[in-house]
PDB file of N, CA and C in Angstrom:
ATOM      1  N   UNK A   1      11.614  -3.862  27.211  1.00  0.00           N
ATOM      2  CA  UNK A   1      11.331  -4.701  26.058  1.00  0.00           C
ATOM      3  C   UNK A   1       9.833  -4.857  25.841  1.00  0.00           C
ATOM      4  N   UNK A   2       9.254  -5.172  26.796  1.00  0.00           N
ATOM      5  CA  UNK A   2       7.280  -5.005  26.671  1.00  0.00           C
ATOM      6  C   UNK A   2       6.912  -3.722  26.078  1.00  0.00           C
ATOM      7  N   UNK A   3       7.392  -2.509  26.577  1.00  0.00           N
ATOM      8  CA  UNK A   3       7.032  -1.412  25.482  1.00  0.00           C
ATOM      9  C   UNK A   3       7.188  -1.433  24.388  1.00  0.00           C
ATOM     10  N   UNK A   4       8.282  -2.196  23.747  1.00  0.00           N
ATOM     11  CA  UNK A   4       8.568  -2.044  22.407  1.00  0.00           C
ATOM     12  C   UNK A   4       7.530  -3.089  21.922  1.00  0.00           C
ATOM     13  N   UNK A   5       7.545  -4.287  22.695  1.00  0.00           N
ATOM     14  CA  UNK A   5       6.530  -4.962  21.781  1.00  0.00           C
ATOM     15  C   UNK A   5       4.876  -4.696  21.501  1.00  0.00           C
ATOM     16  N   UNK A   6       4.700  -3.551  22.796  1.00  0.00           N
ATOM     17  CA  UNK A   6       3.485  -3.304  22.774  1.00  0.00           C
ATOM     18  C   UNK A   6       3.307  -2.181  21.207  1.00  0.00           C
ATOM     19  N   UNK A   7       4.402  -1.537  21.149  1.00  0.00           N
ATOM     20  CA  UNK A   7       4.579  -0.859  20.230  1.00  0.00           C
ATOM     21  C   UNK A   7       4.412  -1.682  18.626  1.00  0.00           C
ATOM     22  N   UNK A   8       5.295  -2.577  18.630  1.00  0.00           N
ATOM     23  CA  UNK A   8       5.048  -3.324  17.100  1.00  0.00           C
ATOM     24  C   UNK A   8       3.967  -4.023  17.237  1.00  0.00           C
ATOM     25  N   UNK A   9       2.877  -4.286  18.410  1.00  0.00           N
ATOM     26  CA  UNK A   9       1.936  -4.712  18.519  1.00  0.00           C
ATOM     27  C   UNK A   9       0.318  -3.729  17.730  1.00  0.00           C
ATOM     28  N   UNK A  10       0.907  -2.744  18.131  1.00  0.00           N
ATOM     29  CA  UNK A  10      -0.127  -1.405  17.304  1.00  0.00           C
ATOM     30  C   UNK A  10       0.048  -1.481  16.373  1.00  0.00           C
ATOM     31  N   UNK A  11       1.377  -1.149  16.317  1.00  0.00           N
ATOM     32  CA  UNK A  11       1.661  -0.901  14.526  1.00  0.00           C
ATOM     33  C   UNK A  11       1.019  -1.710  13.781  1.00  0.00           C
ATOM     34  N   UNK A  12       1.006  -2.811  14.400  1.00  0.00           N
ATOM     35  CA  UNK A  12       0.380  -4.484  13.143  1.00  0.00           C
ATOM     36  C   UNK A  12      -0.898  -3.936  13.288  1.00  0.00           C
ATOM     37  N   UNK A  13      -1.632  -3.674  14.299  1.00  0.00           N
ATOM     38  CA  UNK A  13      -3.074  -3.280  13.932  1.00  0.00           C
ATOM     39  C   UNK A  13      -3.416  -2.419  13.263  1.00  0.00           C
ATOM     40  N   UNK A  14      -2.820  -1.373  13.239  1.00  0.00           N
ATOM     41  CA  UNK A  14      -2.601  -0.257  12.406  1.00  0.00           C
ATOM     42  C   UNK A  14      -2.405  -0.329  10.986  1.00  0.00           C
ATOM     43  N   UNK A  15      -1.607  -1.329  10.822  1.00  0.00           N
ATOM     44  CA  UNK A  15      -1.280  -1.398   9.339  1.00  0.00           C
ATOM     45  C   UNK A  15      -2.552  -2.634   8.514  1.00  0.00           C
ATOM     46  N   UNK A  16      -3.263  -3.323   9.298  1.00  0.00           N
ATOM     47  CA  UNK A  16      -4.539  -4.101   8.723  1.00  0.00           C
ATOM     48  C   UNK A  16      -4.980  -2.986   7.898  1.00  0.00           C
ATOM     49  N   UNK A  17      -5.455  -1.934   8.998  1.00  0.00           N
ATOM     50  CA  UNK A  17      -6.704  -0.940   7.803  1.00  0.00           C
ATOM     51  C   UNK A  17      -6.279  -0.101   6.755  1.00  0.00           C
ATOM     52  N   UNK A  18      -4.918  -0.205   7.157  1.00  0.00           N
ATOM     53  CA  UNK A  18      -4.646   0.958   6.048  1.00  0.00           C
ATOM     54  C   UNK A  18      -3.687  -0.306   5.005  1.00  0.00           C
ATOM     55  N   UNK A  19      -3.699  -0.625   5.503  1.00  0.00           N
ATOM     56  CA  UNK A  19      -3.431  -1.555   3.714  1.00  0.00           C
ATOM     57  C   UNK A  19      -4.808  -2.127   2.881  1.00  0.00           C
ATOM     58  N   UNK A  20      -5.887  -2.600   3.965  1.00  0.00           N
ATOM     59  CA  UNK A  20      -6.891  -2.690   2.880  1.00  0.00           C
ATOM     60  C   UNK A  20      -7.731  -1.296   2.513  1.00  0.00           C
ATOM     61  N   UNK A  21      -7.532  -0.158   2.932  1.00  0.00           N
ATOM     62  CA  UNK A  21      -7.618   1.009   2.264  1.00  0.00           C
ATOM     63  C   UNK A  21      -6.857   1.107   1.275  1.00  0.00           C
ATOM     64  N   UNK A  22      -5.344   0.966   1.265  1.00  0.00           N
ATOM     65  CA  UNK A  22      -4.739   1.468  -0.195  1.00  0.00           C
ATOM     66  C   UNK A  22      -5.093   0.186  -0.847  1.00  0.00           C
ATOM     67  N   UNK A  23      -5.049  -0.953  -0.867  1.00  0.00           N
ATOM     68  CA  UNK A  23      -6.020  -1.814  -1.719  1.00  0.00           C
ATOM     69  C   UNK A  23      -6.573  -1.975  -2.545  1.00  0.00           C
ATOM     70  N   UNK A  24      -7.630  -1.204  -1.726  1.00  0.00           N
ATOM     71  CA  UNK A  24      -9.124  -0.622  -2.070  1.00  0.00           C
ATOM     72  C   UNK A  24      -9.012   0.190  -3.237  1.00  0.00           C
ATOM     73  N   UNK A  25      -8.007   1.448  -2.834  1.00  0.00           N
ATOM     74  CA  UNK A  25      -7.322   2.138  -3.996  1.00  0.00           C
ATOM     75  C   UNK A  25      -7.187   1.480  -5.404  1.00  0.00           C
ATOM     76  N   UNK A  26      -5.632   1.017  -4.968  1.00  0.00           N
ATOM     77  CA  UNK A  26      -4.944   0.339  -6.067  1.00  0.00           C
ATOM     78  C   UNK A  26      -6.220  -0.733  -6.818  1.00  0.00           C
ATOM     79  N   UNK A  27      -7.141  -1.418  -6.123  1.00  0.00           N
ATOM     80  CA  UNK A  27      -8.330  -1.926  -7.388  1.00  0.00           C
ATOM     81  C   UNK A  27      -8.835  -1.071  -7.691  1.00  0.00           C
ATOM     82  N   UNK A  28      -9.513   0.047  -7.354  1.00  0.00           N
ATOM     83  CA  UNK A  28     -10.492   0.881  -7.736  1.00  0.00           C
ATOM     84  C   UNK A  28     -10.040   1.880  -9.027  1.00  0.00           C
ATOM     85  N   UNK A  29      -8.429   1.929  -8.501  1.00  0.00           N
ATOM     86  CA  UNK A  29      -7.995   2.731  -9.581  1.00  0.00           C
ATOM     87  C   UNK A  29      -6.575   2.304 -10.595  1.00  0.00           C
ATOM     88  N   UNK A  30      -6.612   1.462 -10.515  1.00  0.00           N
ATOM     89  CA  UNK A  30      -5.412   0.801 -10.793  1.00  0.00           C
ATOM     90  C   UNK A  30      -4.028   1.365 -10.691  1.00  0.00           C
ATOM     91  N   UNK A  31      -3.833   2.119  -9.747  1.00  0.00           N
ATOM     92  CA  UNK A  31      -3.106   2.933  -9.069  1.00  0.00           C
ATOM     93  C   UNK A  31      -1.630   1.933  -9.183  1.00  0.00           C
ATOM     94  N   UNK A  32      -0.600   1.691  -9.685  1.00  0.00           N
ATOM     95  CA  UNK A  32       1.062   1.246  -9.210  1.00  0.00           C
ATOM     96  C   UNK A  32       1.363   1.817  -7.921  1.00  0.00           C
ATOM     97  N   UNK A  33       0.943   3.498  -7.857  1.00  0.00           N
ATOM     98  CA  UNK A  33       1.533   3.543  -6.782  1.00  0.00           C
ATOM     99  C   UNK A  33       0.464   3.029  -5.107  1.00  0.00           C
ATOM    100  N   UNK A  34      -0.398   2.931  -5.642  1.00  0.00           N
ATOM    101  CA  UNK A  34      -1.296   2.485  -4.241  1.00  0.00           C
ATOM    102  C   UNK A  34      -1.412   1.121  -4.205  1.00  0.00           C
ATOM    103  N   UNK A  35      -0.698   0.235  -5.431  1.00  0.00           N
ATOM    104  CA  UNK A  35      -0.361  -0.750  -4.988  1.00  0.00           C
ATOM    105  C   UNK A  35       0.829  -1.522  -4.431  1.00  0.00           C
ATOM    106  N   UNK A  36       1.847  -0.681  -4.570  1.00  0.00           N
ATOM    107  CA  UNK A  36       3.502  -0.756  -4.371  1.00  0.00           C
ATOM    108  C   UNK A  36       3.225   0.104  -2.628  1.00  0.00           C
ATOM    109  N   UNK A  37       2.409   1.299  -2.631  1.00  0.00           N
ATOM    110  CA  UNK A  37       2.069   1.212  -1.179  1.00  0.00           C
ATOM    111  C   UNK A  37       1.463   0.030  -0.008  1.00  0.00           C
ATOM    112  N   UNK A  38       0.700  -1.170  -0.862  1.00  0.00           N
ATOM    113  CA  UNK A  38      -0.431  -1.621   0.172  1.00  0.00           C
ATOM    114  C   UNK A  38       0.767  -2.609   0.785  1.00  0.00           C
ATOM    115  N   UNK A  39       1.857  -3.354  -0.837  1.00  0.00           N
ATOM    116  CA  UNK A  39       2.500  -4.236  -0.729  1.00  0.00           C
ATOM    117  C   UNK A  39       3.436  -3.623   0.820  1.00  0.00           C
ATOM    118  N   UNK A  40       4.121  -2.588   0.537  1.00  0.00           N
ATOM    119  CA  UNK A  40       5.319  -1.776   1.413  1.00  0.00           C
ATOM    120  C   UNK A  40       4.625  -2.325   3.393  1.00  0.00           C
ATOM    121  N   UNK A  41       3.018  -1.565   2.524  1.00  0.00           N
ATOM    122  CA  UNK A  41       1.918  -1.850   4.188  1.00  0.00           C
ATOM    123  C   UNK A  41       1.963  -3.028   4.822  1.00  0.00           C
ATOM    124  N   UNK A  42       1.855  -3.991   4.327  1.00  0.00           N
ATOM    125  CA  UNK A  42       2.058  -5.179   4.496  1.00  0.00           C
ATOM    126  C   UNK A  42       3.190  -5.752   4.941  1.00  0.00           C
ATOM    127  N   UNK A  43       4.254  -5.388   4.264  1.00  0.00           N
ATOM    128  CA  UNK A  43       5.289  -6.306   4.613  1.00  0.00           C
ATOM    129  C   UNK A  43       6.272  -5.442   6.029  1.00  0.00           C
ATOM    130  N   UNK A  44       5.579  -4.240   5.949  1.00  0.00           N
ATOM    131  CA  UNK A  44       6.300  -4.201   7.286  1.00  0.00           C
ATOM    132  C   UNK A  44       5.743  -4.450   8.710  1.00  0.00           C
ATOM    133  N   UNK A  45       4.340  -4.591   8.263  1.00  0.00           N
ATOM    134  CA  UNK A  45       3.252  -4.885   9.535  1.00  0.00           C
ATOM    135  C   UNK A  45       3.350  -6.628   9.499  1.00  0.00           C
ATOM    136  N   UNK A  46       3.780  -7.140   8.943  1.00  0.00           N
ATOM    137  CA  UNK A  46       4.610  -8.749   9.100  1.00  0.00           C
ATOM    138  C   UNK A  46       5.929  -8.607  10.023  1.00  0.00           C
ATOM    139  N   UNK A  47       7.016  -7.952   9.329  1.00  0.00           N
ATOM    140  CA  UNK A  47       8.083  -8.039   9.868  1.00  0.00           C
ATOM    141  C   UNK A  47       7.850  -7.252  11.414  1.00  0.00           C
ATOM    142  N   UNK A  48       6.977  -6.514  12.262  1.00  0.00           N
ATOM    143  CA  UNK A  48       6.661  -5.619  13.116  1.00  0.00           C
ATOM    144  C   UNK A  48       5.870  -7.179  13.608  1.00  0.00           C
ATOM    145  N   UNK A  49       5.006  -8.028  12.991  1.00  0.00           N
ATOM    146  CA  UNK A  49       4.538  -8.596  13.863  1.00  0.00           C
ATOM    147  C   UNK A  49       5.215 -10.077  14.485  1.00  0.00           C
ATOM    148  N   UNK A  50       6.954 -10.332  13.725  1.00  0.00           N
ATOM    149  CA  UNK A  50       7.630 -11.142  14.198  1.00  0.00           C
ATOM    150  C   UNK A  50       7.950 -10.962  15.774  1.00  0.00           C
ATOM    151  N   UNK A  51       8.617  -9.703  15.818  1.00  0.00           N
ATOM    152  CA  UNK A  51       9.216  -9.895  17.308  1.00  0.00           C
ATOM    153  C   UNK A  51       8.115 -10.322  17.879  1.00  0.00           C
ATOM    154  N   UNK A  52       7.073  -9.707  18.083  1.00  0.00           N
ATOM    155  CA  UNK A  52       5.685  -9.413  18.441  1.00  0.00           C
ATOM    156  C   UNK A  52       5.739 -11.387  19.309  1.00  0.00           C
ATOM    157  N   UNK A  53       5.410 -12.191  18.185  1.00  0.00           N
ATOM    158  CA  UNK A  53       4.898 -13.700  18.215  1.00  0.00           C
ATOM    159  C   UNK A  53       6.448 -14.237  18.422  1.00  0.00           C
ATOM    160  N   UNK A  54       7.723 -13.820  18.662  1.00  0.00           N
ATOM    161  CA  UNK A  54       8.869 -14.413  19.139  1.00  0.00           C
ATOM    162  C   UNK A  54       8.984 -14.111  20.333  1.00  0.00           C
ATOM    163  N   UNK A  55       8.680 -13.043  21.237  1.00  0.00           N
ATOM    164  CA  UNK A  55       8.781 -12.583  22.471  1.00  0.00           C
ATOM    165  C   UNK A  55       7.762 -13.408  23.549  1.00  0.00           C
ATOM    166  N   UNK A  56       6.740 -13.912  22.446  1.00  0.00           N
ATOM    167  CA  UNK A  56       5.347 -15.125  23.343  1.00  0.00           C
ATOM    168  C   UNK A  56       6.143 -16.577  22.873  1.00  0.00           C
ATOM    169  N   UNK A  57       6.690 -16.916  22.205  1.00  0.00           N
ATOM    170  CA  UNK A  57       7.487 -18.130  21.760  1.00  0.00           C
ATOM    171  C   UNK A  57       8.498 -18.863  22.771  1.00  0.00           C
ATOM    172  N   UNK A  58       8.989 -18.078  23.462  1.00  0.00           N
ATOM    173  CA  UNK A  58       9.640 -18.286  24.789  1.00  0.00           C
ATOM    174  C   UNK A  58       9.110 -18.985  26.004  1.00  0.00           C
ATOM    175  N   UNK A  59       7.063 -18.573  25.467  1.00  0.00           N
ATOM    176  CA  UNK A  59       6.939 -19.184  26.611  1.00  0.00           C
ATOM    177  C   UNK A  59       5.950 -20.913  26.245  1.00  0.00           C
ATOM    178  N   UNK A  60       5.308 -20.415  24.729  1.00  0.00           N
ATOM    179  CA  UNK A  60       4.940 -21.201  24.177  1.00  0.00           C
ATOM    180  C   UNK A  60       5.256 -22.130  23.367  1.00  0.00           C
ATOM    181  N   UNK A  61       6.237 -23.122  23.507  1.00  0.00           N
ATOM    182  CA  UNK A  61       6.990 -23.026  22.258  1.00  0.00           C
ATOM    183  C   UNK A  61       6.139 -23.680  20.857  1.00  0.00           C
ATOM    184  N   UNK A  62       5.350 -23.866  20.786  1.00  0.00           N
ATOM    185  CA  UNK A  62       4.250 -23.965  19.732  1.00  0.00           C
ATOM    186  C   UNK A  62       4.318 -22.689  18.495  1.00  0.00           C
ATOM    187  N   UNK A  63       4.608 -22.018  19.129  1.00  0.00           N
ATOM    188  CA  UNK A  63       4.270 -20.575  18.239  1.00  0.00           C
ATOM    189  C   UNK A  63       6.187 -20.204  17.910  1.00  0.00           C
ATOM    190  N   UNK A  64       6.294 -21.175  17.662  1.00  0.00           N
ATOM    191  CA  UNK A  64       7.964 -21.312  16.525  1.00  0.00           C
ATOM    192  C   UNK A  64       7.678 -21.648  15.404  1.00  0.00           C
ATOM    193  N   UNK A  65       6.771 -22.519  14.885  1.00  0.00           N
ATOM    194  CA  UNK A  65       5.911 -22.954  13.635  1.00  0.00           C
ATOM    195  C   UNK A  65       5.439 -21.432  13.243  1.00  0.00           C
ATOM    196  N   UNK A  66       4.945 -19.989  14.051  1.00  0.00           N
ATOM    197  CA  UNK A  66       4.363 -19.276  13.514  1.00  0.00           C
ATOM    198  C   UNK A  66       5.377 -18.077  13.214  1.00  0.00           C
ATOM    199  N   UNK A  67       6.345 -18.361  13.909  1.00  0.00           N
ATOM    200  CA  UNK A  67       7.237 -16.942  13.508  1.00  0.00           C
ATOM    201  C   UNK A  67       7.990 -18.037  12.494  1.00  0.00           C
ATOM    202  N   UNK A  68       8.160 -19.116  12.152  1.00  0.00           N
ATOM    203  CA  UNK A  68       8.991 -19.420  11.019  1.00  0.00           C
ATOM    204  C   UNK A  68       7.935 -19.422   9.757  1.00  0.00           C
ATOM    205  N   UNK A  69       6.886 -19.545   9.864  1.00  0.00           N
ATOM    206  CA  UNK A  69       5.802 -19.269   8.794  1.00  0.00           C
ATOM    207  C   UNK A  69       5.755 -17.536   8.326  1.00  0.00           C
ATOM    208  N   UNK A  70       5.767 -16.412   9.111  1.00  0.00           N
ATOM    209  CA  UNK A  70       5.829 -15.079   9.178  1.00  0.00           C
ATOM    210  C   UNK A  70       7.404 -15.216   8.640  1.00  0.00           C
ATOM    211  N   UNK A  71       8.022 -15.533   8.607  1.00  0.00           N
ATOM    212  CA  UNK A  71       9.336 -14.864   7.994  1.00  0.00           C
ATOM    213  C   UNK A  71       9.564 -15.660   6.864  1.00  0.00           C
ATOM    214  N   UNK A  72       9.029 -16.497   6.247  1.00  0.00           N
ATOM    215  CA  UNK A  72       8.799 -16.827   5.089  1.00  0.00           C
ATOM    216  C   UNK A  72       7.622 -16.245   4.516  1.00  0.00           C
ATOM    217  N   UNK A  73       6.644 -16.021   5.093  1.00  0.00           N
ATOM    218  CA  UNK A  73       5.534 -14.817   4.274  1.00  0.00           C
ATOM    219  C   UNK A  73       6.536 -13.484   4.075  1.00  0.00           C
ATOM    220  N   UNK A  74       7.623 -13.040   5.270  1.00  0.00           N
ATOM    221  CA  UNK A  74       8.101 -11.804   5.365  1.00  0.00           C
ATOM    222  C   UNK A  74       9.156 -11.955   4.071  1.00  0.00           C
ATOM    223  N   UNK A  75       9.574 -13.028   3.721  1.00  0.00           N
ATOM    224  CA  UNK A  75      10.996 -13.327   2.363  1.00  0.00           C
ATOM    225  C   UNK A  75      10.191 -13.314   1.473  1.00  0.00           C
ATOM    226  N   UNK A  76       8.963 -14.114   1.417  1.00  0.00           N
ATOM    227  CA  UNK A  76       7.902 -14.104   0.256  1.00  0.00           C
ATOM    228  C   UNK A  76       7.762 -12.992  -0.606  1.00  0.00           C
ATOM    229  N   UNK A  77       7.040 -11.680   0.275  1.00  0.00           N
ATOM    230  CA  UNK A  77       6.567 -10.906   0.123  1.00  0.00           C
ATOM    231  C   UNK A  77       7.916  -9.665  -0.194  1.00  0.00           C
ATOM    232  N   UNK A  78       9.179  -9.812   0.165  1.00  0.00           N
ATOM    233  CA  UNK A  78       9.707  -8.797  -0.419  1.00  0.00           C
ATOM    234  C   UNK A  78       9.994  -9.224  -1.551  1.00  0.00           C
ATOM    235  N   UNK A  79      10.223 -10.971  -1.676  1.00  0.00           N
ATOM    236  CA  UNK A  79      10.348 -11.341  -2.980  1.00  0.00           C
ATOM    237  C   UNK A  79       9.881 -10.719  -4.305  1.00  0.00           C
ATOM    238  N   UNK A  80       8.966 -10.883  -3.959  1.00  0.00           N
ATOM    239  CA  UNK A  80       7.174 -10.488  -5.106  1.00  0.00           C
ATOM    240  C   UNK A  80       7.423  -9.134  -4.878  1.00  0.00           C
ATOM    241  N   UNK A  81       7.754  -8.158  -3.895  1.00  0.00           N
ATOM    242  CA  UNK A  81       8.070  -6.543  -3.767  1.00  0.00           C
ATOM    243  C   UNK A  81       8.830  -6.090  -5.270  1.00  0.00           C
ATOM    244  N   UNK A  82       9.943  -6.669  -4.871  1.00  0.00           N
ATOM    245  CA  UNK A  82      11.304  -6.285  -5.391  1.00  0.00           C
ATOM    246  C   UNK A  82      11.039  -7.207  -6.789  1.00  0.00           C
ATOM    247  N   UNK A  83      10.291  -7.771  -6.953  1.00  0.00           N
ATOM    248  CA  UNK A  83       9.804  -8.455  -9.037  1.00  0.00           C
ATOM    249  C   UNK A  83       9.307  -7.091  -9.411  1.00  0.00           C
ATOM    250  N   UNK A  84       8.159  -6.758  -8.975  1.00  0.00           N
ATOM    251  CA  UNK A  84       7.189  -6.070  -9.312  1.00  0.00           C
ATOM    252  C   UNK A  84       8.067  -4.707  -9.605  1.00  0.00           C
ATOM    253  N   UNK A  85       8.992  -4.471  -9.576  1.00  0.00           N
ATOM    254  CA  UNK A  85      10.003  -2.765  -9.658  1.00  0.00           C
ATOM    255  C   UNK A  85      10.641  -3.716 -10.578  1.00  0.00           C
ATOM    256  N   UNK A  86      11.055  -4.447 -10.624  1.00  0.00           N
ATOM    257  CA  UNK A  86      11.827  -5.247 -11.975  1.00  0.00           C
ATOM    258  C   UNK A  86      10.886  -5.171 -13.381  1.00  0.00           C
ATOM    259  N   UNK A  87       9.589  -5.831 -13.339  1.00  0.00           N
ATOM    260  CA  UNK A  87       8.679  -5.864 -14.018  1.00  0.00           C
ATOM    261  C   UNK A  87       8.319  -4.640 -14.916  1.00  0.00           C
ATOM    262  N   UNK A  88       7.963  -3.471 -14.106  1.00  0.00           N
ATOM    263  CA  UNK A  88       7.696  -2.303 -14.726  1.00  0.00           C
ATOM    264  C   UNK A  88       8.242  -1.782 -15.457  1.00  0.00           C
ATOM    265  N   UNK A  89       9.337  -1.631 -15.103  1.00  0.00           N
ATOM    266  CA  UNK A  89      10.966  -0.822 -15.619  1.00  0.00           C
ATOM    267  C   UNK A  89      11.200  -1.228 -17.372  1.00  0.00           C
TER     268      UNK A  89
END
């Protein structure tokens, strides 16, 4: 189980730079699709960083306030995902 979390532990770092790269994009060029990418970037480097802060929650229990805050950013954000493909259409 520590491997895996070390694993969604990268990934979240991983996905910081490259979402404010496609970003960067999507302002620079007003790109849909580099912005429907940054959103995608994002919301899975949230949901990757739940287990992540639930697997330390066990020992902290303080950090239950933060994975219930992350999975309401994580409902948030597909919310606003799944408008934005409504919107266009």
């Amino acid at each position: 189980m520590a491997g895996v979390v070390y694993l969604l532990f990268v990934y979240f770092l991983v996905t910081v730079p490259v979402f404010l790269g496609l970003a960067l994009v999507a302002q620079l060029t007003r790109a849909a699709w580099a912005r429907r990418a940054a959103e995608v970037v994002l919301i899975t480097g949230v949901a990757a960083l739940i287990p992540v802060v639930l697997d330390r929650a066990f020992d902290k229990p303080v950090l239950w306030l933060v994975v219930a805050l992350l999975a309401a950013v994580l409902g948030f954000g597909l919310v606003m995902h799944v408008k934005s493909y409504r919107r266009s259409s």
